[in-house]
Amino acid sequence: MSLPIDEVLPEVHRALAVRDEAIVVAEPGAGKTTRIPLSLLNESWLAGQQILLLEPRRIAARLAAQRMADLLGESVGETVGYRMRLESRVSNKTRVLVVTEGVLTRMLQSDPSLDGVGLVIFDEFHERSVDADLGLALTRYARALFRNERPLKLLVMSATLASDALSDALDRAPVVHSQGRSYPVEIFHRERVERRDVVAAVSRCVLDCLREHQGSILVFLPGQGEILAVERLLLEALTGSDVVIAPLYGALPLERQRAAIQPAPDGRRKVVLATDIAESSLTIEGVAVVVDSGWARKPTFETRLGMTRLTTQRISQASAKQRAGRAGRLGPGVAVRMWSVDQERDLPPFSAPEISDTDLAPLALQLMQWGVNVDELDWLDQPSVSGWQQAQHLLAELGACDKDGVITDHGKAMAALPAHPRLAHMLLKAESLGLVAVASEVAAVLSERDPAPTFGADLCQRLPLNRLRNPSLRQRLQQQARQFQQLLGGRPSATNARVSSQESIGLCVALAYPERIAMQRQAGGAAYQLANGRGAMLADDDSLRREPLLAVAHLGSSAGQANDRIFLAAPLGAQLFGDLLPPLVTRDVVEWQDNGQLLVERQHVLGKLIFQRETLKSVDEAILKQALVQWIAEQGVDALPWREQDKNLRLRVACLRALDGSGSEWPDLSDNWLSQNLDLWLAPFLPVIRNIRQLQTLDLSAALLALLPWPMPRLLDEQAPTHLTLPTGSQAAIDYTQYPPVLAVKLQEMFGQRQTPCIANGRLQLTLHLLSPAGRPLQVTQDLDSFWRNAYSDVKKDMKGRYPKHPWPDDPLSAAPKRGTKKQGY
């Protein structure tokens, strides 16, 4: 049967004959995955070498290998084989080897030259997994080092891809386009469905489509939870109908995934409820209608917490196009989008590459094993700086590298295990403790999604694995556990007499996630505090609430929430610390608390968790003073008992400092400087106190004046006095809260004065606030002479009638200053 990709195969052949990189953009259904590798087997440049075909998912890898083997009339494992974690069908005849993306990295670790491989094909590259990005970067790096004589060729394929940008990154690689075999798809839009309404809205839409359209329906939902909820609603609504409901998600047993992909039985229709697993990697037979919720669940890594969350996100325009195209494989189809036309414009053009927002610890460990720095590779998108730093910190904590980032022997052993660095570290430590069997099962469970969520959060309820009811899942996990045991030297019977079987599970989790050791806040309560300081909660009815200590494996919550939800954990015995787990750290704590009390105690801690407290009876005075300095630093200098004279002193110095400009000898007494230099100016004057109320006796002016070397205290009084003597003999306070400072004085007391009062040896005129006899402002000026000449007459007219007992001379400059009324003396 002819496929659209067949028309451009000659162009693909020509591109790879003259270049070492090429790009194929082919619409869904074009046949690129199966036709291109087989068509290239006899190319002269391949010269009998093998072709590696990378697929992002295991089921896609199996199906691609099976389809190519069928085209050749062979069984899988002959000319076409596959290799993935826990499964391999390959022989010495295999020329096309289909692998999942992580397998390529391990092949490069064992043989950087990829000897015997002539072409690596990156299929469905638009998904931009971190393994695909790493595989492409390492392959190009290794090719430059080892394949000068027989260049290793690279082919990148996708249905939706920013091909121009990728071509530029691959040295202007040629791009071959194939239109695919697709029929017109009519797009219908509905009002946007918010995440909380997805289940109900999608269920109604599916029922509408079953009534209005023919053929099977493919429904895209965010994740397993929504799929199961929609399945329940549809089964209730379609009882007795000829409609088959088929879920499709990654954790589903393989046989059920295959059943979802197959055509519906004769005379029946099928509704496939799928995650984005069905977006590009799989072809589902018989689909004529697509219902797209517009949501997808993606892992999001929070570098601050060192934790990956599954977040529900809006899909990209490229994903929407991919999904809709699934309805046009067999004939004209229909796609219903659960968002409006206007809202579609707000969708991002493409999904962000995983490398921009993922846990980079596995990638960092692989590069350490290679001995290559992250900056030495040509990345399509550079790993985030914060994510990279967090990954290096974690690997150092696990002992995988030294302080310079050089891999250790322990790190090399970790890199050799097909597991996340946390689990690899746990397996190796457990081996030294005689806990190989239980650690292998724990690692198998934690490598997958929770195999038994209905058991509550207790990991011990999932182990041993033979208690799991799902036979397919149980078999896969047992196979994974056996592989770990074999990689650790094949000693599954090793045990440790010091640890009970239940304690050993918590011990293993604590080895992998030491910062997630959790202590109950209140006996019997659901609230816990993690060693990293984060809060976490159990479900109200969870059996683990009787445990004071937990080792937490899986957490989750919405970003920004104060507490995470504990999904998977195991009890942890306190007696394990210092023997099988690192010992608790002992520290003496002298610090002021928010309630103003001094805490003086010895603590035995793990991270933020306090296991034991003892009151310290004697403490050095210097330590007590330093604790007070630390408290003031945290609270800010506003917490000090500032009196008016202290504040005025600072303002007076600030005034002279501002007057002198950048070269001023007057010290900086701002809040910022004082806060950053507490040890210099404040500590020598602090009393030894145990209650914060005793701080009220502190003489802050003395501490501040100590910053003024002689004769600056005298100059301060001379140039920035607190008061000014008026012609009447009154003492008027100068307000330094403004610049220039303000002198508020009753107008009559300035009669006969032509010059505006000054400070700083006449360098700075004050701002005069001339007041009425009642003390209300009449005029603000820095030019007293001008006021008498220009504004006084108007003020006199207004005020003379109001205050007839006070003098309002026609010539204020010749009048004597006066404090009171006409009858009162001067």
mmCIF file of N, CA and C in Angstrom, residues 652-760:
data_model
loop_
_atom_site.group_PDB
_atom_site.id
_atom_site.type_symbol
_atom_site.label_atom_id
_atom_site.label_comp_id
_atom_site.label_asym_id
_atom_site.label_seq_id
_atom_site.Cartn_x
_atom_site.Cartn_y
_atom_site.Cartn_z
ATOM 1 N N ARG A 652 19.942 65.476 62.013
ATOM 2 C CA ARG A 652 20.889 66.599 61.971
ATOM 3 C C ARG A 652 22.153 66.206 61.220
ATOM 4 N N VAL A 653 22.659 64.996 61.508
ATOM 5 C CA VAL A 653 23.853 64.522 60.793
ATOM 6 C C VAL A 653 23.539 64.352 59.305
ATOM 7 N N ALA A 654 22.345 63.809 59.000
ATOM 8 C CA ALA A 654 21.962 63.613 57.602
ATOM 9 C C ALA A 654 21.869 64.943 56.864
ATOM 10 N N CYS A 655 21.423 65.983 57.564
ATOM 11 C CA CYS A 655 21.325 67.304 56.938
ATOM 12 C C CYS A 655 22.700 67.819 56.527
ATOM 13 N N LEU A 656 23.672 67.739 57.433
ATOM 14 C CA LEU A 656 25.026 68.222 57.115
ATOM 15 C C LEU A 656 25.674 67.351 56.050
ATOM 16 N N ARG A 657 25.387 66.045 56.075
ATOM 17 C CA ARG A 657 25.937 65.131 55.069
ATOM 18 C C ARG A 657 25.392 65.490 53.684
ATOM 19 N N ALA A 658 24.090 65.801 53.607
ATOM 20 C CA ALA A 658 23.486 66.188 52.332
ATOM 21 C C ALA A 658 24.044 67.528 51.850
ATOM 22 N N LEU A 659 24.308 68.437 52.791
ATOM 23 C CA LEU A 659 24.837 69.751 52.428
ATOM 24 C C LEU A 659 26.236 69.639 51.846
ATOM 25 N N ASP A 660 27.059 68.759 52.400
ATOM 26 C CA ASP A 660 28.445 68.620 51.945
ATOM 27 C C ASP A 660 28.567 67.795 50.674
ATOM 28 N N GLY A 661 27.535 67.029 50.339
ATOM 29 C CA GLY A 661 27.588 66.244 49.113
ATOM 30 C C GLY A 661 28.420 64.979 49.250
ATOM 31 N N SER A 662 28.883 64.449 48.081
ATOM 32 C CA SER A 662 29.538 63.134 48.043
ATOM 33 C C SER A 662 30.832 63.082 48.842
ATOM 34 N N GLY A 663 31.463 64.210 49.042
ATOM 35 C CA GLY A 663 32.726 64.199 49.785
ATOM 36 C C GLY A 663 32.568 64.436 51.270
ATOM 37 N N SER A 664 31.352 64.329 51.764
ATOM 38 C CA SER A 664 31.093 64.668 53.161
ATOM 39 C C SER A 664 31.830 63.749 54.128
ATOM 40 N N GLU A 665 32.317 64.350 55.230
ATOM 41 C CA GLU A 665 32.952 63.570 56.280
ATOM 42 C C GLU A 665 31.928 63.088 57.307
ATOM 43 N N TRP A 666 30.712 63.604 57.197
ATOM 44 C CA TRP A 666 29.688 63.188 58.139
ATOM 45 C C TRP A 666 29.252 61.761 57.817
ATOM 46 N N PRO A 667 29.096 60.916 58.819
ATOM 47 C CA PRO A 667 28.801 59.492 58.575
ATOM 48 C C PRO A 667 27.373 59.285 58.051
ATOM 49 N N ASP A 668 27.193 58.154 57.405
ATOM 50 C CA ASP A 668 25.885 57.726 56.916
ATOM 51 C C ASP A 668 25.145 57.037 58.066
ATOM 52 N N LEU A 669 24.073 57.640 58.532
ATOM 53 C CA LEU A 669 23.287 57.065 59.628
ATOM 54 C C LEU A 669 21.912 56.622 59.156
ATOM 55 N N SER A 670 21.819 56.254 57.874
ATOM 56 C CA SER A 670 20.547 55.792 57.329
ATOM 57 C C SER A 670 20.201 54.411 57.883
ATOM 58 N N ASP A 671 18.931 54.025 57.745
ATOM 59 C CA ASP A 671 18.502 52.695 58.184
ATOM 60 C C ASP A 671 19.332 51.607 57.514
ATOM 61 N N ASN A 672 19.591 51.783 56.231
ATOM 62 C CA ASN A 672 20.316 50.749 55.491
ATOM 63 C C ASN A 672 21.722 50.565 56.050
ATOM 64 N N TRP A 673 22.444 51.688 56.273
ATOM 65 C CA TRP A 673 23.818 51.572 56.780
ATOM 66 C C TRP A 673 23.820 51.019 58.203
ATOM 67 N N LEU A 674 22.941 51.514 59.033
ATOM 68 C CA LEU A 674 22.898 51.039 60.415
ATOM 69 C C LEU A 674 22.561 49.553 60.482
ATOM 70 N N SER A 675 21.642 49.101 59.601
ATOM 71 C CA SER A 675 21.260 47.688 59.592
ATOM 72 C C SER A 675 22.422 46.797 59.197
ATOM 73 N N GLN A 676 23.239 47.264 58.262
ATOM 74 C CA GLN A 676 24.330 46.441 57.760
ATOM 75 C C GLN A 676 25.594 46.534 58.617
ATOM 76 N N ASN A 677 25.616 47.420 59.596
ATOM 77 C CA ASN A 677 26.829 47.630 60.395
ATOM 78 C C ASN A 677 26.535 47.605 61.893
ATOM 79 N N LEU A 678 25.619 46.707 62.278
ATOM 80 C CA LEU A 678 25.232 46.624 63.686
ATOM 81 C C LEU A 678 26.416 46.286 64.582
ATOM 82 N N ASP A 679 27.276 45.388 64.125
ATOM 83 C CA ASP A 679 28.431 44.997 64.944
ATOM 84 C C ASP A 679 29.359 46.185 65.203
ATOM 85 N N LEU A 680 29.417 47.124 64.260
ATOM 86 C CA LEU A 680 30.339 48.247 64.382
ATOM 87 C C LEU A 680 29.828 49.294 65.364
ATOM 88 N N TRP A 681 28.570 49.704 65.259
ATOM 89 C CA TRP A 681 28.105 50.862 66.028
ATOM 90 C C TRP A 681 27.247 50.503 67.245
ATOM 91 N N LEU A 682 26.527 49.347 67.149
ATOM 92 C CA LEU A 682 25.575 49.051 68.207
ATOM 93 C C LEU A 682 26.078 48.025 69.211
ATOM 94 N N ALA A 683 26.729 46.973 68.716
ATOM 95 C CA ALA A 683 27.107 45.864 69.599
ATOM 96 C C ALA A 683 27.880 46.304 70.845
ATOM 97 N N PRO A 684 28.847 47.247 70.733
ATOM 98 C CA PRO A 684 29.590 47.640 71.948
ATOM 99 C C PRO A 684 28.713 48.270 73.038
ATOM 100 N N PHE A 685 27.526 48.750 72.676
ATOM 101 C CA PHE A 685 26.673 49.439 73.642
ATOM 102 C C PHE A 685 25.513 48.571 74.129
ATOM 103 N N LEU A 686 25.411 47.341 73.592
ATOM 104 C CA LEU A 686 24.272 46.499 73.959
ATOM 105 C C LEU A 686 24.445 45.939 75.364
ATOM 106 N N PRO A 687 23.370 45.940 76.157
ATOM 107 C CA PRO A 687 23.427 45.288 77.469
ATOM 108 C C PRO A 687 23.222 43.778 77.308
ATOM 109 N N VAL A 688 23.594 43.019 78.311
ATOM 110 C CA VAL A 688 23.322 41.579 78.331
ATOM 111 C C VAL A 688 21.936 41.399 78.927
ATOM 112 N N ILE A 689 20.982 41.024 78.083
ATOM 113 C CA ILE A 689 19.590 40.934 78.538
ATOM 114 C C ILE A 689 19.010 39.589 78.149
ATOM 115 N N ARG A 690 17.916 39.200 78.821
ATOM 116 C CA ARG A 690 17.225 37.955 78.499
ATOM 117 C C ARG A 690 15.739 38.196 78.210
ATOM 118 N N ASN A 691 15.333 39.451 78.277
ATOM 119 C CA ASN A 691 13.976 39.808 77.891
ATOM 120 C C ASN A 691 14.049 41.072 77.052
ATOM 121 N N ILE A 692 13.350 41.072 75.947
ATOM 122 C CA ILE A 692 13.510 42.162 74.991
ATOM 123 C C ILE A 692 13.063 43.495 75.552
ATOM 124 N N ARG A 693 12.224 43.472 76.613
ATOM 125 C CA ARG A 693 11.785 44.738 77.215
ATOM 126 C C ARG A 693 12.952 45.497 77.843
ATOM 127 N N GLN A 694 13.993 44.743 78.236
ATOM 128 C CA GLN A 694 15.165 45.388 78.830
ATOM 129 C C GLN A 694 15.940 46.232 77.823
ATOM 130 N N LEU A 695 15.611 46.084 76.554
ATOM 131 C CA LEU A 695 16.292 46.862 75.516
ATOM 132 C C LEU A 695 15.932 48.347 75.596
ATOM 133 N N GLN A 696 14.853 48.679 76.327
ATOM 134 C CA GLN A 696 14.408 50.069 76.433
ATOM 135 C C GLN A 696 15.434 50.959 77.123
ATOM 136 N N THR A 697 16.352 50.367 77.870
ATOM 137 C CA THR A 697 17.373 51.162 78.569
ATOM 138 C C THR A 697 18.531 51.573 77.673
ATOM 139 N N LEU A 698 18.524 51.112 76.452
ATOM 140 C CA LEU A 698 19.650 51.361 75.547
ATOM 141 C C LEU A 698 19.756 52.847 75.196
ATOM 142 N N ASP A 699 20.976 53.405 75.326
ATOM 143 C CA ASP A 699 21.238 54.803 74.980
ATOM 144 C C ASP A 699 21.730 54.858 73.532
ATOM 145 N N LEU A 700 20.796 55.053 72.594
ATOM 146 C CA LEU A 700 21.151 55.042 71.184
ATOM 147 C C LEU A 700 21.938 56.283 70.772
ATOM 148 N N SER A 701 21.671 57.419 71.422
ATOM 149 C CA SER A 701 22.424 58.629 71.066
ATOM 150 C C SER A 701 23.904 58.453 71.376
ATOM 151 N N ALA A 702 24.209 57.811 72.487
ATOM 152 C CA ALA A 702 25.616 57.570 72.822
ATOM 153 C C ALA A 702 26.273 56.686 71.772
ATOM 154 N N ALA A 703 25.523 55.658 71.291
ATOM 155 C CA ALA A 703 26.077 54.767 70.269
ATOM 156 C C ALA A 703 26.306 55.512 68.966
ATOM 157 N N LEU A 704 25.401 56.420 68.632
ATOM 158 C CA LEU A 704 25.548 57.168 67.390
ATOM 159 C C LEU A 704 26.673 58.194 67.483
ATOM 160 N N LEU A 705 26.766 58.892 68.620
ATOM 161 C CA LEU A 705 27.813 59.905 68.777
ATOM 162 C C LEU A 705 29.203 59.281 68.755
ATOM 163 N N ALA A 706 29.287 57.986 69.111
ATOM 164 C CA ALA A 706 30.589 57.305 69.069
ATOM 165 C C ALA A 706 31.110 57.192 67.642
ATOM 166 N N LEU A 707 30.214 57.371 66.664
ATOM 167 C CA LEU A 707 30.635 57.329 65.260
ATOM 168 C C LEU A 707 31.211 58.672 64.801
ATOM 169 N N LEU A 708 31.117 59.708 65.667
ATOM 170 C CA LEU A 708 31.605 61.045 65.307
ATOM 171 C C LEU A 708 32.921 61.318 66.038
ATOM 172 N N PRO A 709 34.036 61.261 65.334
ATOM 173 C CA PRO A 709 35.307 61.569 65.988
ATOM 174 C C PRO A 709 35.378 63.061 66.359
ATOM 175 N N TRP A 710 36.100 63.339 67.412
ATOM 176 C CA TRP A 710 36.267 64.740 67.842
ATOM 177 C C TRP A 710 36.974 65.531 66.760
ATOM 178 N N PRO A 711 36.551 66.765 66.404
ATOM 179 C CA PRO A 711 35.578 67.633 67.118
ATOM 180 C C PRO A 711 34.184 67.588 66.483
ATOM 181 N N MET A 712 33.813 66.540 65.791
ATOM 182 C CA MET A 712 32.539 66.538 65.071
ATOM 183 C C MET A 712 31.321 66.675 65.993
ATOM 184 N N PRO A 713 31.317 66.113 67.224
ATOM 185 C CA PRO A 713 30.156 66.363 68.086
ATOM 186 C C PRO A 713 29.945 67.851 68.363
ATOM 187 N N ARG A 714 31.078 68.613 68.610
ATOM 188 C CA ARG A 714 30.948 70.047 68.845
ATOM 189 C C ARG A 714 30.472 70.758 67.582
ATOM 190 N N LEU A 715 31.031 70.345 66.409
ATOM 191 C CA LEU A 715 30.628 70.958 65.148
ATOM 192 C C LEU A 715 29.150 70.681 64.840
ATOM 193 N N LEU A 716 28.691 69.516 65.245
ATOM 194 C CA LEU A 716 27.284 69.188 65.021
ATOM 195 C C LEU A 716 26.387 70.162 65.769
ATOM 196 N N ASP A 717 26.731 70.434 67.038
ATOM 197 C CA ASP A 717 25.915 71.372 67.817
ATOM 198 C C ASP A 717 26.002 72.785 67.264
ATOM 199 N N GLU A 718 27.183 73.126 66.715
ATOM 200 C CA GLU A 718 27.359 74.474 66.181
ATOM 201 C C GLU A 718 26.650 74.635 64.834
ATOM 202 N N GLN A 719 26.790 73.648 63.957
ATOM 203 C CA GLN A 719 26.307 73.811 62.584
ATOM 204 C C GLN A 719 24.882 73.296 62.378
ATOM 205 N N ALA A 720 24.442 72.417 63.226
ATOM 206 C CA ALA A 720 23.067 71.905 63.106
ATOM 207 C C ALA A 720 22.444 71.866 64.492
ATOM 208 N N PRO A 721 22.226 73.023 65.084
ATOM 209 C CA PRO A 721 21.688 73.075 66.443
ATOM 210 C C PRO A 721 20.243 72.562 66.476
ATOM 211 N N THR A 722 19.848 72.110 67.639
ATOM 212 C CA THR A 722 18.467 71.637 67.776
ATOM 213 C C THR A 722 17.493 72.808 67.822
ATOM 214 N N HIS A 723 17.943 73.998 68.341
ATOM 215 C CA HIS A 723 17.074 75.165 68.474
ATOM 216 C C HIS A 723 17.810 76.410 67.985
ATOM 217 N N LEU A 724 17.045 77.416 67.661
ATOM 218 C CA LEU A 724 17.601 78.696 67.240
ATOM 219 C C LEU A 724 17.021 79.781 68.158
ATOM 220 N N THR A 725 17.894 80.687 68.643
ATOM 221 C CA THR A 725 17.439 81.793 69.500
ATOM 222 C C THR A 725 16.916 82.927 68.635
ATOM 223 N N LEU A 726 15.649 83.309 68.878
ATOM 224 C CA LEU A 726 15.003 84.370 68.098
ATOM 225 C C LEU A 726 15.337 85.743 68.689
ATOM 226 N N PRO A 727 15.088 86.798 67.937
ATOM 227 C CA PRO A 727 15.361 88.151 68.454
ATOM 228 C C PRO A 727 14.633 88.450 69.761
ATOM 229 N N THR A 728 13.520 87.809 70.023
ATOM 230 C CA THR A 728 12.787 88.022 71.270
ATOM 231 C C THR A 728 13.375 87.242 72.421
ATOM 232 N N GLY A 729 14.382 86.374 72.116
ATOM 233 C CA GLY A 729 14.965 85.526 73.141
ATOM 234 C C GLY A 729 14.322 84.158 73.232
ATOM 235 N N SER A 730 13.266 83.921 72.462
ATOM 236 C CA SER A 730 12.631 82.601 72.452
ATOM 237 C C SER A 730 13.556 81.577 71.807
ATOM 238 N N GLN A 731 13.378 80.313 72.229
ATOM 239 C CA GLN A 731 14.108 79.198 71.628
ATOM 240 C C GLN A 731 13.147 78.440 70.705
ATOM 241 N N ALA A 732 13.407 78.484 69.406
ATOM 242 C CA ALA A 732 12.538 77.814 68.429
ATOM 243 C C ALA A 732 13.223 76.531 67.927
ATOM 244 N N ALA A 733 12.510 75.432 68.002
ATOM 245 C CA ALA A 733 13.068 74.144 67.551
ATOM 246 C C ALA A 733 13.171 74.104 66.032
ATOM 247 N N ILE A 734 14.257 73.531 65.548
ATOM 248 C CA ILE A 734 14.449 73.354 64.106
ATOM 249 C C ILE A 734 13.996 71.935 63.731
ATOM 250 N N ASP A 735 13.136 71.882 62.718
ATOM 251 C CA ASP A 735 12.609 70.588 62.255
ATOM 252 C C ASP A 735 13.489 70.070 61.122
ATOM 253 N N TYR A 736 14.245 68.969 61.402
ATOM 254 C CA TYR A 736 15.173 68.415 60.411
ATOM 255 C C TYR A 736 14.554 67.291 59.581
ATOM 256 N N THR A 737 13.258 67.061 59.718
ATOM 257 C CA THR A 737 12.634 65.993 58.916
ATOM 258 C C THR A 737 12.517 66.388 57.451
ATOM 259 N N GLN A 738 12.715 67.690 57.142
ATOM 260 C CA GLN A 738 12.693 68.139 55.755
ATOM 261 C C GLN A 738 14.037 68.761 55.411
ATOM 262 N N TYR A 739 14.287 68.865 54.116
ATOM 263 C CA TYR A 739 15.529 69.513 53.675
ATOM 264 C C TYR A 739 15.163 70.568 52.633
ATOM 265 N N PRO A 740 15.552 71.849 52.829
ATOM 266 C CA PRO A 740 16.211 72.391 54.023
ATOM 267 C C PRO A 740 15.330 72.263 55.268
ATOM 268 N N PRO A 741 15.940 72.290 56.440
ATOM 269 C CA PRO A 741 15.170 72.197 57.681
ATOM 270 C C PRO A 741 14.188 73.352 57.823
ATOM 271 N N VAL A 742 13.212 73.179 58.701
ATOM 272 C CA VAL A 742 12.120 74.132 58.865
ATOM 273 C C VAL A 742 12.214 74.793 60.237
ATOM 274 N N LEU A 743 12.021 76.114 60.243
ATOM 275 C CA LEU A 743 11.900 76.873 61.488
ATOM 276 C C LEU A 743 10.490 77.463 61.523
ATOM 277 N N ALA A 744 9.654 77.039 62.439
ATOM 278 C CA ALA A 744 8.293 77.539 62.582
ATOM 279 C C ALA A 744 8.272 78.595 63.691
ATOM 280 N N VAL A 745 7.856 79.816 63.358
ATOM 281 C CA VAL A 745 7.919 80.922 64.308
ATOM 282 C C VAL A 745 6.762 81.888 64.040
ATOM 283 N N LYS A 746 6.226 82.470 65.137
ATOM 284 C CA LYS A 746 5.161 83.443 64.941
ATOM 285 C C LYS A 746 5.704 84.689 64.231
ATOM 286 N N LEU A 747 4.915 85.206 63.337
ATOM 287 C CA LEU A 747 5.353 86.297 62.458
ATOM 288 C C LEU A 747 5.866 87.488 63.264
ATOM 289 N N GLN A 748 5.194 87.862 64.398
ATOM 290 C CA GLN A 748 5.580 89.046 65.169
ATOM 291 C C GLN A 748 6.983 88.934 65.748
ATOM 292 N N GLU A 749 7.466 87.688 65.958
ATOM 293 C CA GLU A 749 8.792 87.522 66.543
ATOM 294 C C GLU A 749 9.901 87.771 65.530
ATOM 295 N N MET A 750 9.519 87.988 64.253
ATOM 296 C CA MET A 750 10.532 88.237 63.225
ATOM 297 C C MET A 750 10.521 89.684 62.748
ATOM 298 N N PHE A 751 9.718 90.565 63.414
ATOM 299 C CA PHE A 751 9.751 91.992 63.039
ATOM 300 C C PHE A 751 11.178 92.513 63.143
ATOM 301 N N GLY A 752 11.550 93.324 62.205
ATOM 302 C CA GLY A 752 12.858 93.956 62.206
ATOM 303 C C GLY A 752 13.964 93.100 61.615
ATOM 304 N N GLN A 753 13.643 91.828 61.230
ATOM 305 C CA GLN A 753 14.666 90.921 60.700
ATOM 306 C C GLN A 753 14.548 90.859 59.180
ATOM 307 N N ARG A 754 15.618 91.268 58.517
ATOM 308 C CA ARG A 754 15.617 91.255 57.062
ATOM 309 C C ARG A 754 16.169 89.933 56.502
ATOM 310 N N GLN A 755 17.140 89.294 57.216
ATOM 311 C CA GLN A 755 17.809 88.092 56.725
ATOM 312 C C GLN A 755 17.081 86.823 57.207
ATOM 313 N N THR A 756 16.961 85.884 56.298
ATOM 314 C CA THR A 756 16.396 84.571 56.654
ATOM 315 C C THR A 756 17.386 83.838 57.549
ATOM 316 N N PRO A 757 16.960 83.253 58.656
ATOM 317 C CA PRO A 757 17.886 82.529 59.533
ATOM 318 C C PRO A 757 18.599 81.397 58.798
ATOM 319 N N CYS A 758 19.848 81.165 59.167
ATOM 320 C CA CYS A 758 20.691 80.133 58.536
ATOM 321 C C CYS A 758 21.318 79.237 59.597
ATOM 322 N N ILE A 759 21.799 78.073 59.154
ATOM 323 C CA ILE A 759 22.626 77.185 59.974
ATOM 324 C C ILE A 759 23.859 76.836 59.168
ATOM 325 N N ALA A 760 24.714 75.991 59.737
ATOM 326 C CA ALA A 760 25.939 75.526 59.061
ATOM 327 C C ALA A 760 26.809 76.697 58.651
#
